[in-house]
mmCIF file of C-alpha atoms in Angstrom:
data_model
loop_
_atom_site.group_PDB
_atom_site.id
_atom_site.type_symbol
_atom_site.label_atom_id
_atom_site.label_comp_id
_atom_site.label_asym_id
_atom_site.label_seq_id
_atom_site.Cartn_x
_atom_site.Cartn_y
_atom_site.Cartn_z
ATOM 1 C CA VAL A 29 48.772 85.799 -92.773
ATOM 2 C CA GLU A 30 47.808 83.025 -95.157
ATOM 3 C CA PRO A 31 44.130 82.049 -95.008
ATOM 4 C CA ASP A 32 43.540 78.377 -94.273
ATOM 5 C CA ILE A 33 40.650 75.978 -93.860
ATOM 6 C CA GLU A 34 40.734 76.070 -90.047
ATOM 7 C CA SER A 35 40.434 79.848 -89.845
ATOM 8 C CA TYR A 36 37.488 79.813 -92.238
ATOM 9 C CA ASN A 37 35.875 76.977 -90.272
ATOM 10 C CA ALA A 38 36.278 79.045 -87.102
ATOM 11 C CA VAL A 39 34.468 81.984 -88.710
ATOM 12 C CA ILE A 40 31.643 79.732 -89.878
ATOM 13 C CA SER A 41 31.422 78.184 -86.412
ATOM 14 C CA ALA A 42 31.078 81.636 -84.843
ATOM 15 C CA TYR A 43 28.180 82.467 -87.172
ATOM 16 C CA SER A 44 26.631 79.059 -86.492
ATOM 17 C CA LYS A 45 26.650 79.623 -82.729
ATOM 18 C CA LYS A 46 24.703 82.835 -83.319
ATOM 19 C CA GLY A 47 22.254 81.076 -85.625
ATOM 20 C CA ASP A 48 23.329 83.403 -88.445
ATOM 21 C CA ALA A 49 22.915 80.901 -91.247
ATOM 22 C CA ALA A 50 23.053 83.420 -94.094
ATOM 23 C CA ARG A 51 26.553 84.588 -93.165
ATOM 24 C CA ALA A 52 27.757 81.039 -92.535
ATOM 25 C CA GLU A 53 26.512 80.069 -95.992
ATOM 26 C CA ALA A 54 28.121 83.150 -97.527
ATOM 27 C CA VAL A 55 31.531 82.159 -96.141
ATOM 28 C CA LEU A 56 31.148 78.612 -97.465
ATOM 29 C CA GLN A 57 30.124 79.965 -100.854
ATOM 30 C CA GLN A 58 33.189 82.205 -100.835
ATOM 31 C CA MET A 59 35.373 79.176 -100.129
ATOM 32 C CA GLU A 60 33.789 77.210 -102.950
ATOM 33 C CA ASN A 61 34.328 80.078 -105.394
ATOM 34 C CA TYR A 62 37.897 80.795 -104.271
ATOM 35 C CA ASP A 63 40.426 80.449 -107.076
ATOM 36 C CA GLY A 64 43.538 81.940 -105.503
ATOM 37 C CA GLU A 65 46.948 80.664 -104.550
ATOM 38 C CA TYR A 66 45.918 79.057 -101.243
ATOM 39 C CA SER A 67 44.003 75.827 -100.702
ATOM 40 C CA LEU A 68 40.604 76.677 -99.241
ATOM 41 C CA THR A 69 38.651 73.584 -100.166
ATOM 42 C CA PRO A 70 35.799 73.103 -97.660
ATOM 43 C CA ASN A 71 35.792 69.838 -95.742
ATOM 44 C CA THR A 72 33.125 67.771 -94.003
ATOM 45 C CA LYS A 73 33.358 69.916 -90.865
ATOM 46 C CA THR A 74 32.770 73.063 -92.931
ATOM 47 C CA TYR A 75 29.567 71.742 -94.466
ATOM 48 C CA ASN A 76 28.289 70.237 -91.216
ATOM 49 C CA THR A 77 28.765 73.526 -89.391
ATOM 50 C CA VAL A 78 26.819 75.417 -92.045
ATOM 51 C CA ILE A 79 24.042 72.827 -91.935
ATOM 52 C CA GLN A 80 23.977 73.116 -88.139
ATOM 53 C CA SER A 81 23.627 76.894 -88.440
ATOM 54 C CA LEU A 82 20.518 76.345 -90.553
ATOM 55 C CA VAL A 83 19.029 74.022 -87.943
ATOM 56 C CA LYS A 84 19.607 76.679 -85.293
ATOM 57 C CA SER A 85 18.257 79.497 -87.449
ATOM 58 C CA GLY A 86 14.680 78.210 -87.559
ATOM 59 C CA GLU A 87 14.194 79.985 -90.895
ATOM 60 C CA PRO A 88 11.232 78.790 -92.995
ATOM 61 C CA ASP A 89 13.386 77.416 -95.806
ATOM 62 C CA ALA A 90 16.203 76.125 -93.578
ATOM 63 C CA ALA A 91 15.496 72.456 -94.329
ATOM 64 C CA GLU A 92 15.589 72.925 -98.112
ATOM 65 C CA ARG A 93 18.849 74.867 -97.863
ATOM 66 C CA ALA A 94 20.379 72.313 -95.491
ATOM 67 C CA GLU A 95 19.492 69.456 -97.822
ATOM 68 C CA GLY A 96 20.974 71.446 -100.700
ATOM 69 C CA TRP A 97 24.334 71.590 -98.890
ATOM 70 C CA LEU A 98 24.135 67.865 -98.159
ATOM 71 C CA ASP A 99 23.556 67.197 -101.853
ATOM 72 C CA GLN A 100 26.582 69.364 -102.585
ATOM 73 C CA MET A 101 28.651 67.243 -100.202
ATOM 74 C CA ILE A 102 27.494 64.068 -101.912
ATOM 75 C CA GLN A 103 28.272 65.493 -105.338
ATOM 76 C CA ARG A 104 31.723 66.828 -104.491
ATOM 77 C CA GLY A 105 32.794 64.159 -102.047
ATOM 78 C CA LEU A 106 31.385 60.986 -103.472
ATOM 79 C CA HIS A 107 30.904 61.599 -107.175
ATOM 80 C CA ASP A 108 33.794 64.007 -107.791
ATOM 81 C CA GLY A 109 36.184 62.073 -105.576
ATOM 82 C CA ASN A 110 37.105 64.817 -103.102
ATOM 83 C CA THR A 111 38.256 62.755 -100.120
ATOM 84 C CA SER A 112 38.081 65.673 -97.664
ATOM 85 C CA ILE A 113 34.330 65.976 -98.202
ATOM 86 C CA ARG A 114 32.292 62.981 -97.107
ATOM 87 C CA PRO A 115 28.795 63.163 -95.648
ATOM 88 C CA ASP A 116 28.794 61.471 -92.249
ATOM 89 C CA LYS A 117 26.154 60.553 -89.695
ATOM 90 C CA ILE A 118 26.200 64.112 -88.323
ATOM 91 C CA SER A 119 25.487 65.503 -91.795
ATOM 92 C CA TYR A 120 22.357 63.403 -92.183
ATOM 93 C CA ASP A 121 21.219 63.884 -88.577
ATOM 94 C CA PHE A 122 21.377 67.672 -88.891
ATOM 95 C CA VAL A 123 19.363 67.755 -92.114
ATOM 96 C CA ILE A 124 16.727 65.358 -90.764
ATOM 97 C CA ALA A 125 16.521 67.594 -87.672
ATOM 98 C CA ALA A 126 16.043 70.605 -89.945
ATOM 99 C CA TRP A 127 13.042 68.919 -91.544
ATOM 100 C CA GLY A 128 11.688 68.306 -88.053
ATOM 101 C CA GLN A 129 11.518 72.078 -87.576
ATOM 102 C CA SER A 130 9.982 72.739 -90.984
ATOM 103 C CA TYR A 131 6.338 73.644 -91.586
ATOM 104 C CA ALA A 132 6.233 71.755 -94.878
ATOM 105 C CA ARG A 133 3.280 69.387 -95.095
ATOM 106 C CA ASP A 134 5.480 66.695 -96.658
ATOM 107 C CA LYS A 135 8.269 67.018 -94.064
ATOM 108 C CA ALA A 136 7.857 63.400 -92.931
ATOM 109 C CA LEU A 137 8.289 62.155 -96.491
ATOM 110 C CA ARG A 138 11.325 64.391 -97.024
ATOM 111 C CA ALA A 139 12.918 63.225 -93.773
ATOM 112 C CA HIS A 140 12.148 59.606 -94.648
ATOM 113 C CA ARG A 141 13.834 59.919 -98.038
ATOM 114 C CA LEU A 142 16.929 61.257 -96.308
ATOM 115 C CA LEU A 143 16.904 58.433 -93.789
ATOM 116 C CA GLN A 144 16.620 55.908 -96.622
ATOM 117 C CA LYS A 145 19.455 57.600 -98.466
ATOM 118 C CA MET A 146 21.542 57.413 -95.312
ATOM 119 C CA MET A 147 20.809 53.712 -94.806
ATOM 120 C CA ASP A 148 21.275 52.861 -98.482
ATOM 121 C CA SER A 149 24.559 54.752 -98.697
ATOM 122 C CA SER A 150 26.251 52.250 -96.360
ATOM 123 C CA ASN A 151 29.938 52.899 -97.011
ATOM 124 C CA HIS A 152 29.366 54.552 -100.396
ATOM 125 C CA GLY A 153 31.146 51.715 -102.130
ATOM 126 C CA LYS A 154 34.431 52.365 -100.355
ATOM 127 C CA ASP A 155 35.635 49.234 -98.590
ATOM 128 C CA ASN A 156 38.017 51.184 -96.372
ATOM 129 C CA GLU A 157 35.407 53.633 -95.090
ATOM 130 C CA LYS A 158 33.248 53.218 -92.026
ATOM 131 C CA PRO A 159 29.579 52.643 -92.918
ATOM 132 C CA ILE A 160 27.140 55.417 -92.041
ATOM 133 C CA LYS A 161 24.505 53.926 -89.773
ATOM 134 C CA PRO A 162 21.543 55.642 -88.125
ATOM 135 C CA ASP A 163 21.216 55.314 -84.365
ATOM 136 C CA GLY A 164 18.691 56.184 -81.675
ATOM 137 C CA TYR A 165 19.293 59.898 -82.129
ATOM 138 C CA THR A 166 18.805 59.681 -85.891
ATOM 139 C CA LEU A 167 15.521 57.864 -85.302
ATOM 140 C CA THR A 168 14.512 60.514 -82.759
ATOM 141 C CA HIS A 169 15.064 63.340 -85.269
ATOM 142 C CA PHE A 170 13.026 61.436 -87.856
ATOM 143 C CA LEU A 171 10.150 60.703 -85.472
ATOM 144 C CA ARG A 172 10.008 64.372 -84.495
ATOM 145 C CA SER A 173 9.636 65.209 -88.176
ATOM 146 C CA CYS A 174 6.680 62.828 -88.315
ATOM 147 C CA GLY A 175 5.127 63.814 -85.007
ATOM 148 C CA SER A 176 5.165 67.541 -85.740
ATOM 149 C CA THR A 177 3.454 67.146 -89.119
ATOM 150 C CA VAL A 178 0.658 69.628 -89.696
ATOM 151 C CA GLY A 179 -1.956 69.562 -92.413
ATOM 152 C CA SER A 180 -4.883 67.400 -93.395
ATOM 153 C CA PRO A 181 -5.852 64.077 -91.797
ATOM 154 C CA ASP A 182 -4.313 62.385 -94.848
ATOM 155 C CA ASP A 183 -1.006 64.193 -94.262
ATOM 156 C CA LYS A 184 -1.002 63.017 -90.669
ATOM 157 C CA LYS A 185 -1.951 59.476 -91.685
ATOM 158 C CA VAL A 186 1.028 59.287 -94.048
ATOM 159 C CA ALA A 187 3.347 60.634 -91.358
ATOM 160 C CA LEU A 188 2.051 58.127 -88.790
ATOM 161 C CA GLU A 189 2.453 55.214 -91.198
ATOM 162 C CA LEU A 190 6.023 56.284 -91.945
ATOM 163 C CA ALA A 191 6.793 56.601 -88.230
ATOM 164 C CA ILE A 192 5.479 53.116 -87.451
ATOM 165 C CA LYS A 193 7.092 51.484 -90.485
ATOM 166 C CA THR A 194 10.478 53.066 -89.839
ATOM 167 C CA PHE A 195 10.420 52.342 -86.112
ATOM 168 C CA GLU A 196 9.650 48.693 -86.816
ATOM 169 C CA GLU A 197 12.367 48.427 -89.468
ATOM 170 C CA MET A 198 15.031 49.945 -87.255
ATOM 171 C CA THR A 199 14.099 47.936 -84.163
ATOM 172 C CA THR A 200 14.283 44.662 -86.075
ATOM 173 C CA ASN A 201 17.542 45.454 -87.892
ATOM 174 C CA PRO A 202 20.367 43.721 -85.984
ATOM 175 C CA SER A 203 22.979 46.086 -87.423
ATOM 176 C CA ILE A 204 21.312 49.157 -85.865
ATOM 177 C CA GLU A 205 21.351 49.883 -82.146
ATOM 178 C CA ASN A 206 18.098 49.736 -80.204
ATOM 179 C CA PRO A 207 15.965 52.881 -79.850
ATOM 180 C CA ASN A 208 16.913 55.103 -76.926
ATOM 181 C CA GLN A 209 14.592 56.879 -74.476
ATOM 182 C CA PHE A 210 14.210 59.850 -76.828
ATOM 183 C CA ALA A 211 13.220 57.661 -79.776
ATOM 184 C CA TYR A 212 10.545 55.955 -77.689
ATOM 185 C CA SER A 213 9.199 59.304 -76.500
ATOM 186 C CA GLY A 214 9.191 60.471 -80.117
ATOM 187 C CA MET A 215 7.276 57.370 -81.224
ATOM 188 C CA LEU A 216 4.700 57.767 -78.449
ATOM 189 C CA SER A 217 4.325 61.463 -79.232
ATOM 190 C CA ALA A 218 3.809 60.713 -82.935
ATOM 191 C CA CYS A 219 1.041 58.249 -82.106
ATOM 192 C CA ALA A 220 -0.630 60.721 -79.752
ATOM 193 C CA ARG A 221 -0.481 63.638 -82.181
ATOM 194 C CA LEU A 222 -1.154 61.953 -85.497
ATOM 195 C CA SER A 223 -3.811 59.319 -84.889
ATOM 196 C CA VAL A 224 -7.265 60.814 -85.373
ATOM 197 C CA ASP A 225 -9.092 57.693 -84.182
ATOM 198 C CA ALA A 226 -9.311 57.320 -80.393
ATOM 199 C CA LYS A 227 -9.266 53.491 -80.420
ATOM 200 C CA GLU A 228 -6.328 53.349 -82.816
ATOM 201 C CA ARG A 229 -4.460 55.958 -80.766
ATOM 202 C CA SER A 230 -4.947 54.025 -77.545
ATOM 203 C CA ASP A 231 -3.944 50.696 -79.112
ATOM 204 C CA LEU A 232 -0.786 52.161 -80.634
ATOM 205 C CA LEU A 233 0.227 53.897 -77.427
ATOM 206 C CA GLU A 234 -0.321 50.718 -75.419
ATOM 207 C CA ARG A 235 1.712 48.714 -77.905
ATOM 208 C CA PHE A 236 4.709 51.030 -78.028
ATOM 209 C CA PHE A 237 4.636 51.774 -74.308
ATOM 210 C CA ASN A 238 4.839 48.031 -73.631
ATOM 211 C CA GLU A 239 7.837 47.847 -75.981
ATOM 212 C CA CYS A 240 9.329 50.799 -74.122
ATOM 213 C CA ILE A 241 8.914 48.881 -70.849
ATOM 214 C CA LYS A 242 10.493 45.780 -72.345
ATOM 215 C CA ASP A 243 13.547 47.769 -73.470
ATOM 216 C CA GLY A 244 13.941 49.590 -70.147
ATOM 217 C CA GLN A 245 13.472 52.994 -71.807
ATOM 218 C CA VAL A 246 10.551 54.399 -69.801
ATOM 219 C CA SER A 247 11.229 58.062 -69.038
ATOM 220 C CA LYS A 248 9.078 60.636 -67.257
ATOM 221 C CA ILE A 249 8.078 62.055 -70.640
ATOM 222 C CA ALA A 250 7.066 58.614 -71.927
ATOM 223 C CA VAL A 251 4.861 58.049 -68.871
ATOM 224 C CA ASP A 252 3.236 61.465 -69.248
ATOM 225 C CA ILE A 253 2.509 60.986 -72.959
ATOM 226 C CA PHE A 254 1.010 57.558 -72.332
ATOM 227 C CA ARG A 255 -1.069 58.568 -69.303
ATOM 228 C CA ASP A 256 -2.418 61.733 -70.938
ATOM 229 C CA ASN A 257 -3.538 60.098 -74.181
ATOM 230 C CA VAL A 258 -5.129 56.767 -73.285
ATOM 231 C CA PRO A 259 -8.362 56.018 -71.405
ATOM 232 C CA ASN A 260 -8.060 55.642 -67.633
ATOM 233 C CA ALA A 261 -8.877 51.948 -67.922
ATOM 234 C CA VAL A 262 -5.838 51.404 -70.150
ATOM 235 C CA SER A 263 -3.591 53.584 -68.038
ATOM 236 C CA SER A 264 -4.541 51.840 -64.793
ATOM 237 C CA LYS A 265 -4.051 48.442 -66.425
ATOM 238 C CA ILE A 266 -0.434 49.221 -67.408
ATOM 239 C CA LEU A 267 0.854 51.738 -64.886
ATOM 240 C CA PRO A 268 1.372 50.640 -61.277
ATOM 241 C CA HIS A 269 -0.395 52.532 -58.487
ATOM 242 C CA GLY A 270 2.896 53.161 -56.745
ATOM 243 C CA LYS A 271 6.397 53.824 -57.971
ATOM 244 C CA ILE A 272 7.469 52.866 -61.494
ATOM 245 C CA PRO A 273 9.588 49.693 -61.323
ATOM 246 C CA ARG A 274 13.296 50.452 -61.644
ATOM 247 C CA ILE A 275 13.707 47.825 -64.367
ATOM 248 C CA TRP A 276 11.381 49.827 -66.649
ATOM 249 C CA SER A 277 13.921 52.670 -66.776
ATOM 250 C CA VAL A 278 17.206 50.820 -66.531
ATOM 251 C CA HIS A 279 18.537 52.432 -69.742
ATOM 252 C CA VAL A 280 17.162 55.934 -69.058
ATOM 253 C CA ARG A 281 19.323 58.808 -67.807
ATOM 254 C CA ALA A 282 18.981 59.129 -64.035
ATOM 255 C CA ARG A 283 17.520 62.627 -64.191
ATOM 256 C CA ASP A 284 14.836 61.541 -66.684
ATOM 257 C CA ARG A 285 13.542 58.526 -64.766
ATOM 258 C CA PRO A 286 9.949 58.661 -63.467
#
């Protein structure tokens, strides 16, 4: 039986489902080193599946390894002209998610650089290719990278500033879809976790919760984060005594509405 790309992708997918990143990477490396009579050139799906396996693995260096494979995709697909290998939105989303699970103190900066690379890449100079644009899920992965930052107060300050700056840029960019319920929860969580000043924390949470209301993205999680991290006076001023108005959650999944 002749080996082909689909059979190798199936093997990598099986390892990915188990979270066995090392074996998934080993198969991809074998494909890259193959110099036989059959065509076993990895494609975008191959790389994305390996990157996904790293996200699932939770290994300490998973983010660095995932970004290394993304760089390989960029090199082979964009610079070397291999049309079967093109980083797509999934590629970037997975690597940003990997940084969200990292314990690196500069994870927010690393995730931000990737997000900028994604936005700057546009259509990679190819007029006939669909531009790669971040969406609400991309923003959610990035905000989780910021919100889970550990380290010194300065590390957290940098992460918070990046979260706010990026959220503002993406919400005011007409070419990018509005933040979804998960992005708003991620932004509120980042404010709650990263701000070390009680007044600043309360002001930020009030600001972004009001934006969340305006966009109809108020979920149960958003309400809980807001209520648990602002003074009672602020909470009672914003939240109704009875049921949350339906219009506040018009764009939230039914099961996640307060």
